[in-house]
């Protein structure tokens, strides 16, 4: 990766501005000079915000937290793609070096009926929490933690479960789905338990209540377009959706 | 209880399952239809006898009813899905670009290819099932000369053109549909999914080339 670079470029940004959840928004153009190519995409937005604050303007609101690609807080549609053009990369891990000098970058919020825009680029993704609360857990008596190896688990299942558990709940799958479906997210949350013995006990109720919640919240229907898998920053596979379908079918009997 | 049952039947996964099962059944119908067409190339009398036996069997009404139910289930669910999915994002994107790693031409045009196939099937029924009636006698038994109707129909090059066009549309539809049905029925798998996709593509190519070949065969045979 050859160390830090001093290279600076100019970007033409087109950013969605919206006062609050009710107001109509619009795209606003910003020209930003002296952007270091080593900056992350969010640092670039920080740079713009510092300028806006200096100029007495309202800074652009956007979601972020860890900036390490592990929390799922960041979002953004960057040039028409959730988390930008890089595969398996969150917006916070996307770097300005991926863009060219004088390039125009369109930045907008994730869109789905079940998501609402709070302000500018900040999106209410609490619908995802609601899906998890509907059944994305196991019920156990608290107390002393049992010995981790007390229950034997097939290595393959343990790994598949961990793969599903990689989901950071950012909502990119929904944002990029042509149908605004939440199947990949929900299936990851179903799968991480369905694969483990501890999760089998409530498997039947879990898949039913979580799918029901997902449908009630107004997410679309999956038509196997695979844009979710393609855009997921954590590489969650649609085989999880197939597993959720199996779990659902099993729950009918 | 019944409300809960309704909810389950209307759930997004149930709709997937409906779509998948009905789609696969319609694919098996295609295979049966293909087998019937093969008789056309074997012998005119044999083809006419087959068609005659098919329509004079009283069970044909049951079979037709089942086929219509499967077909309507597929169409109605497909239209419902399209409408619901459209409303699932009422505020459209200012700019949306496909990743190029997921959705395909076939997968994103299912409703359009589907509607075209529906229109084709209506035309196809008008062309043949409800088309001109020619009589013939095979082994002393009077019956419809469907072979003659088919031969005459495909003597017109324009008919061949749009029939092949329709088969290409059908091929595009099933190239996503077959794989998608298996995925919806829970058969997607880390390694098998790629096989399922290949099976879907082979079936699509088989549909296009197989059915198109009959139209060309009818033209070359001509004769009437
Ligand atoms: S800010 Fe935490 S994943 Fe991007």
Tab-separated table of N, CA and C in Angstrom, chain A residues 14 16 27 77 79-81 85-87 106 109-113 174-180 183 208 211-212 214-216 218-227 230-231 238-239 241-242 244-246 248-249 252, chain B residues 4 7-8 10-17 80-81 84-85 87-104 107-109 176 179-191 193 197:
chain	number	residue	atom	x	y	z
A	14	UNK	N	-22.717	16.177	-4.982
A	14	UNK	CA	-24.164	16.433	-5.111
A	14	UNK	C	-24.775	15.709	-3.931
A	16	UNK	N	-27.784	15.106	-0.896
A	16	UNK	CA	-29.195	15.251	-0.527
A	16	UNK	C	-29.315	16.048	0.766
A	27	UNK	N	-31.284	17.929	-3.931
A	27	UNK	CA	-29.851	17.748	-4.128
A	27	UNK	C	-29.174	19.122	-4.131
A	77	UNK	N	-25.946	6.227	-0.061
A	77	UNK	CA	-25.912	5.773	-1.453
A	77	UNK	C	-24.870	6.664	-2.122
A	79	UNK	N	-22.898	7.467	-5.498
A	79	UNK	CA	-23.023	7.245	-6.944
A	79	UNK	C	-23.949	6.079	-7.264
A	80	UNK	N	-25.074	6.072	-6.574
A	80	UNK	CA	-26.121	5.100	-6.880
A	80	UNK	C	-25.938	3.731	-6.264
A	81	UNK	N	-24.906	3.557	-5.448
A	81	UNK	CA	-24.699	2.250	-4.826
A	81	UNK	C	-24.579	2.381	-3.307
A	85	UNK	N	-19.045	2.094	-4.508
A	85	UNK	CA	-18.790	1.091	-5.543
A	85	UNK	C	-17.938	-0.113	-5.114
A	86	UNK	N	-17.230	-0.027	-3.990
A	86	UNK	CA	-16.322	-1.109	-3.593
A	86	UNK	C	-17.074	-2.290	-2.993
A	87	UNK	N	-16.702	-3.503	-3.418
A	87	UNK	CA	-17.332	-4.703	-2.845
A	87	UNK	C	-16.866	-4.891	-1.400
A	106	UNK	N	-22.468	11.622	-6.358
A	106	UNK	CA	-23.836	11.839	-5.887
A	106	UNK	C	-24.006	11.068	-4.574
A	109	UNK	N	-29.475	9.395	0.764
A	109	UNK	CA	-29.785	8.465	1.866
A	109	UNK	C	-30.285	7.116	1.348
A	110	UNK	N	-30.198	6.081	2.200
A	110	UNK	CA	-30.834	4.789	1.909
A	110	UNK	C	-32.334	5.047	1.796
A	111	UNK	N	-32.973	4.358	0.874
A	111	UNK	CA	-34.421	4.556	0.709
A	111	UNK	C	-35.186	3.249	0.810
A	112	UNK	N	-36.235	3.282	1.595
A	112	UNK	CA	-37.208	2.181	1.655
A	112	UNK	C	-38.389	2.739	2.419
A	113	UNK	N	-39.575	2.190	2.168
A	113	UNK	CA	-40.765	2.677	2.861
A	113	UNK	C	-40.603	2.485	4.372
A	174	UNK	N	-31.159	-3.785	2.026
A	174	UNK	CA	-32.482	-3.241	1.735
A	174	UNK	C	-32.357	-2.072	0.765
A	175	UNK	N	-31.358	-1.225	1.026
A	175	UNK	CA	-31.162	-0.040	0.185
A	175	UNK	C	-30.874	-0.423	-1.258
A	176	UNK	N	-30.140	-1.495	-1.460
A	176	UNK	CA	-29.769	-1.851	-2.828
A	176	UNK	C	-30.769	-2.785	-3.480
A	177	UNK	N	-31.635	-3.402	-2.695
A	177	UNK	CA	-32.623	-4.324	-3.265
A	177	UNK	C	-33.618	-3.558	-4.122
A	178	UNK	N	-33.836	-3.982	-5.369
A	178	UNK	CA	-34.816	-3.292	-6.215
A	178	UNK	C	-36.217	-3.339	-5.610
A	179	UNK	N	-36.446	-4.285	-4.699
A	179	UNK	CA	-37.760	-4.445	-4.083
A	179	UNK	C	-37.804	-3.922	-2.650
A	180	UNK	N	-36.716	-3.333	-2.186
A	180	UNK	CA	-36.619	-2.887	-0.794
A	180	UNK	C	-37.003	-4.005	0.173
A	183	UNK	N	-34.910	-9.380	3.274
A	183	UNK	CA	-34.694	-10.821	3.398
A	183	UNK	C	-33.286	-11.181	3.839
A	208	UNK	N	-41.137	-17.502	12.200
A	208	UNK	CA	-42.488	-16.998	11.923
A	208	UNK	C	-42.660	-15.559	12.383
A	211	UNK	N	-40.367	-13.049	10.320
A	211	UNK	CA	-40.859	-12.813	8.953
A	211	UNK	C	-42.142	-11.989	8.998
A	212	UNK	N	-42.992	-12.322	9.967
A	212	UNK	CA	-44.252	-11.571	10.091
A	212	UNK	C	-43.957	-10.086	10.366
A	214	UNK	N	-41.204	-8.463	9.664
A	214	UNK	CA	-40.583	-7.906	8.460
A	214	UNK	C	-41.663	-7.487	7.456
A	215	UNK	N	-42.667	-8.348	7.262
A	215	UNK	CA	-43.740	-8.040	6.314
A	215	UNK	C	-44.585	-6.862	6.819
A	216	UNK	N	-44.896	-6.884	8.121
A	216	UNK	CA	-45.730	-5.816	8.685
A	216	UNK	C	-45.084	-4.447	8.543
A	218	UNK	N	-43.525	-3.274	6.175
A	218	UNK	CA	-43.631	-2.707	4.823
A	218	UNK	C	-42.411	-2.913	3.948
A	219	UNK	N	-41.559	-3.859	4.307
A	219	UNK	CA	-40.455	-4.188	3.402
A	219	UNK	C	-41.025	-4.925	2.194
A	220	UNK	N	-40.296	-4.899	1.096
A	220	UNK	CA	-40.780	-5.544	-0.126
A	220	UNK	C	-40.587	-7.050	-0.088
A	221	UNK	N	-40.926	-7.682	-1.196
A	221	UNK	CA	-40.787	-9.142	-1.311
A	221	UNK	C	-39.546	-9.474	-2.129
A	222	UNK	N	-38.811	-10.454	-1.657
A	222	UNK	CA	-37.592	-10.878	-2.349
A	222	UNK	C	-37.937	-11.559	-3.664
A	223	UNK	N	-37.241	-11.183	-4.745
A	223	UNK	CA	-37.416	-11.890	-6.017
A	223	UNK	C	-36.077	-12.447	-6.510
A	224	UNK	N	-35.183	-12.700	-5.577
A	224	UNK	CA	-33.881	-13.309	-5.887
A	224	UNK	C	-33.048	-12.532	-6.896
A	225	UNK	N	-32.974	-11.234	-6.691
A	225	UNK	CA	-32.184	-10.390	-7.589
A	225	UNK	C	-30.693	-10.417	-7.226
A	226	UNK	N	-30.409	-10.736	-5.968
A	226	UNK	CA	-29.029	-10.872	-5.477
A	226	UNK	C	-28.246	-9.576	-5.340
A	227	UNK	N	-28.916	-8.432	-5.483
A	227	UNK	CA	-28.199	-7.176	-5.288
A	227	UNK	C	-27.778	-7.029	-3.819
A	230	UNK	N	-24.561	-8.818	-3.306
A	230	UNK	CA	-23.503	-8.121	-4.035
A	230	UNK	C	-23.047	-6.852	-3.313
A	231	UNK	N	-23.951	-6.265	-2.565
A	231	UNK	CA	-23.631	-4.981	-1.950
A	231	UNK	C	-23.276	-5.105	-0.473
A	238	UNK	N	-26.713	-15.137	0.054
A	238	UNK	CA	-28.152	-15.418	-0.058
A	238	UNK	C	-28.490	-16.865	0.281
A	239	UNK	N	-27.485	-17.686	0.500
A	239	UNK	CA	-27.783	-19.043	0.982
A	239	UNK	C	-28.472	-18.947	2.348
A	241	UNK	N	-30.780	-16.782	2.908
A	241	UNK	CA	-32.202	-16.618	2.557
A	241	UNK	C	-32.810	-17.983	2.275
A	242	UNK	N	-32.065	-18.824	1.540
A	242	UNK	CA	-32.572	-20.182	1.281
A	242	UNK	C	-32.793	-20.918	2.599
A	244	UNK	N	-33.473	-19.560	5.503
A	244	UNK	CA	-34.666	-19.007	6.158
A	244	UNK	C	-35.928	-19.569	5.496
A	245	UNK	N	-35.907	-19.692	4.166
A	245	UNK	CA	-37.062	-20.283	3.483
A	245	UNK	C	-37.299	-21.705	3.986
A	246	UNK	N	-36.205	-22.457	4.152
A	246	UNK	CA	-36.337	-23.830	4.667
A	246	UNK	C	-36.922	-23.816	6.074
A	248	UNK	N	-38.759	-21.607	7.373
A	248	UNK	CA	-40.160	-21.196	7.302
A	248	UNK	C	-41.036	-22.375	6.884
A	249	UNK	N	-40.572	-23.090	5.856
A	249	UNK	CA	-41.339	-24.253	5.378
A	249	UNK	C	-41.462	-25.282	6.503
A	252	UNK	N	-44.133	-24.740	9.056
A	252	UNK	CA	-45.538	-24.922	8.670
A	252	UNK	C	-46.065	-26.279	9.117
B	4	UNK	N	-54.555	-15.809	11.594
B	4	UNK	CA	-53.154	-16.150	11.628
B	4	UNK	C	-52.767	-16.950	10.376
B	7	UNK	N	-52.454	-14.722	7.483
B	7	UNK	CA	-51.204	-13.989	7.571
B	7	UNK	C	-50.055	-14.829	7.032
B	8	UNK	N	-50.058	-16.100	7.441
B	8	UNK	CA	-49.009	-17.002	6.969
B	8	UNK	C	-49.088	-17.146	5.458
B	10	UNK	N	-50.181	-15.132	3.312
B	10	UNK	CA	-49.842	-13.876	2.631
B	10	UNK	C	-48.413	-13.434	2.870
B	11	UNK	N	-47.675	-14.192	3.675
B	11	UNK	CA	-46.337	-13.741	4.026
B	11	UNK	C	-45.427	-13.757	2.801
B	12	UNK	N	-44.398	-12.950	2.865
B	12	UNK	CA	-43.511	-12.796	1.711
B	12	UNK	C	-42.899	-14.140	1.315
B	13	UNK	N	-42.605	-14.988	2.297
B	13	UNK	CA	-41.987	-16.272	1.948
B	13	UNK	C	-43.016	-17.201	1.305
B	14	UNK	N	-44.276	-17.148	1.772
B	14	UNK	CA	-45.313	-17.975	1.145
B	14	UNK	C	-45.462	-17.590	-0.320
B	15	UNK	N	-45.417	-16.302	-0.594
B	15	UNK	CA	-45.558	-15.842	-1.986
B	15	UNK	C	-44.412	-16.376	-2.835
B	16	UNK	N	-43.214	-16.366	-2.241
B	16	UNK	CA	-42.057	-16.950	-2.933
B	16	UNK	C	-42.317	-18.419	-3.250
B	17	UNK	N	-42.843	-19.136	-2.243
B	17	UNK	CA	-43.067	-20.571	-2.413
B	17	UNK	C	-44.107	-20.824	-3.513
B	80	UNK	N	-49.102	-9.182	-7.903
B	80	UNK	CA	-49.148	-8.669	-6.517
B	80	UNK	C	-47.747	-8.304	-6.032
B	81	UNK	N	-46.796	-9.187	-6.300
B	81	UNK	CA	-45.419	-8.933	-5.878
B	81	UNK	C	-44.910	-7.633	-6.482
B	84	UNK	N	-46.623	-4.620	-4.786
B	84	UNK	CA	-46.143	-4.439	-3.407
B	84	UNK	C	-44.697	-3.962	-3.391
B	85	UNK	N	-43.894	-4.512	-4.270
B	85	UNK	CA	-42.485	-4.123	-4.288
B	85	UNK	C	-42.303	-2.701	-4.784
B	87	UNK	N	-44.416	-0.301	-4.192
B	87	UNK	CA	-44.793	0.599	-3.103
B	87	UNK	C	-43.843	0.480	-1.904
B	88	UNK	N	-42.990	-0.536	-1.893
B	88	UNK	CA	-42.052	-0.686	-0.776
B	88	UNK	C	-40.958	0.383	-0.813
B	89	UNK	N	-40.892	1.128	-1.906
B	89	UNK	CA	-39.957	2.264	-1.964
B	89	UNK	C	-40.634	3.347	-2.792
B	90	UNK	N	-41.514	4.115	-2.135
B	90	UNK	CA	-42.271	5.104	-2.909
B	90	UNK	C	-41.383	6.289	-3.296
B	91	UNK	N	-40.421	6.617	-2.432
B	91	UNK	CA	-39.485	7.679	-2.802
B	91	UNK	C	-38.338	7.045	-3.578
B	92	UNK	N	-38.360	7.250	-4.894
B	92	UNK	CA	-37.355	6.572	-5.730
B	92	UNK	C	-35.989	7.246	-5.577
B	93	UNK	N	-34.968	6.500	-5.957
B	93	UNK	CA	-33.607	7.035	-5.853
B	93	UNK	C	-33.347	8.114	-6.899
B	94	UNK	N	-32.566	9.100	-6.506
B	94	UNK	CA	-32.108	10.128	-7.446
B	94	UNK	C	-31.190	9.460	-8.462
B	95	UNK	N	-30.376	8.570	-7.960
B	95	UNK	CA	-29.479	7.813	-8.832
B	95	UNK	C	-29.327	6.419	-8.239
B	96	UNK	N	-29.540	5.418	-9.071
B	96	UNK	CA	-29.367	4.037	-8.591
B	96	UNK	C	-28.600	3.280	-9.663
B	97	UNK	N	-27.506	2.683	-9.257
B	97	UNK	CA	-26.673	1.941	-10.209
B	97	UNK	C	-26.559	0.511	-9.706
B	98	UNK	N	-26.727	-0.436	-10.604
B	98	UNK	CA	-26.586	-1.839	-10.207
B	98	UNK	C	-25.128	-2.155	-9.921
B	99	UNK	N	-24.934	-3.079	-8.998
B	99	UNK	CA	-23.559	-3.423	-8.638
B	99	UNK	C	-22.858	-4.155	-9.781
B	100	UNK	N	-23.642	-4.824	-10.611
B	100	UNK	CA	-23.042	-5.636	-11.673
B	100	UNK	C	-22.623	-6.997	-11.137
B	101	UNK	N	-22.801	-7.207	-9.845
B	101	UNK	CA	-22.412	-8.484	-9.246
B	101	UNK	C	-23.647	-9.288	-8.828
B	102	UNK	N	-24.828	-8.700	-9.023
B	102	UNK	CA	-26.030	-9.390	-8.571
B	102	UNK	C	-27.079	-9.513	-9.656
B	103	UNK	N	-28.025	-8.579	-9.645
B	103	UNK	CA	-29.173	-8.611	-10.541
B	103	UNK	C	-28.765	-8.724	-12.015
B	104	UNK	N	-29.547	-9.484	-12.757
B	104	UNK	CA	-29.250	-9.678	-14.184
B	104	UNK	C	-30.392	-9.095	-15.018
B	107	UNK	N	-33.389	-11.261	-14.344
B	107	UNK	CA	-34.000	-11.141	-13.019
B	107	UNK	C	-34.748	-9.825	-12.853
B	108	UNK	N	-34.281	-8.776	-13.526
B	108	UNK	CA	-34.931	-7.470	-13.314
B	108	UNK	C	-36.071	-7.226	-14.293
B	109	UNK	N	-36.319	-8.170	-15.211
B	109	UNK	CA	-37.398	-7.946	-16.180
B	109	UNK	C	-38.468	-9.028	-16.092
B	176	UNK	N	-33.998	-17.051	-15.348
B	176	UNK	CA	-33.948	-16.626	-13.945
B	176	UNK	C	-34.910	-17.478	-13.112
B	179	UNK	N	-33.803	-21.252	-11.560
B	179	UNK	CA	-32.900	-21.162	-10.425
B	179	UNK	C	-33.593	-20.509	-9.231
B	180	UNK	N	-34.310	-19.438	-9.540
B	180	UNK	CA	-34.985	-18.664	-8.503
B	180	UNK	C	-36.003	-19.512	-7.741
B	181	UNK	N	-36.692	-20.392	-8.465
B	181	UNK	CA	-37.689	-21.254	-7.824
B	181	UNK	C	-37.016	-22.172	-6.803
B	182	UNK	N	-35.901	-22.759	-7.191
B	182	UNK	CA	-35.198	-23.648	-6.260
B	182	UNK	C	-34.713	-22.867	-5.034
B	183	UNK	N	-34.189	-21.684	-5.267
B	183	UNK	CA	-33.735	-20.850	-4.150
B	183	UNK	C	-34.906	-20.543	-3.217
B	184	UNK	N	-36.049	-20.204	-3.804
B	184	UNK	CA	-37.228	-19.863	-3.002
B	184	UNK	C	-37.719	-21.052	-2.202
B	185	UNK	N	-37.543	-22.251	-2.753
B	185	UNK	CA	-37.988	-23.442	-2.038
B	185	UNK	C	-36.936	-23.915	-1.041
B	186	UNK	N	-35.933	-23.088	-0.848
B	186	UNK	CA	-34.957	-23.375	0.197
B	186	UNK	C	-33.804	-24.250	-0.250
B	187	UNK	N	-33.650	-24.435	-1.558
B	187	UNK	CA	-32.602	-25.341	-2.030
B	187	UNK	C	-31.303	-24.626	-2.400
B	188	UNK	N	-31.253	-23.328	-2.177
B	188	UNK	CA	-30.005	-22.608	-2.424
B	188	UNK	C	-28.925	-23.098	-1.472
B	189	UNK	N	-27.726	-23.206	-1.957
B	189	UNK	CA	-26.654	-23.783	-1.159
B	189	UNK	C	-25.332	-23.253	-1.696
B	190	UNK	N	-24.333	-23.147	-0.813
B	190	UNK	CA	-23.034	-22.596	-1.191
B	190	UNK	C	-22.518	-23.179	-2.502
B	191	UNK	N	-22.569	-24.512	-2.640
B	191	UNK	CA	-22.050	-25.099	-3.883
B	191	UNK	C	-23.145	-25.417	-4.891
B	193	UNK	N	-25.950	-23.907	-5.549
B	193	UNK	CA	-26.586	-22.790	-6.224
B	193	UNK	C	-26.025	-22.587	-7.627
B	197	UNK	N	-28.123	-22.733	-11.127
B	197	UNK	CA	-28.126	-21.671	-12.137
B	197	UNK	C	-27.816	-22.240	-13.515
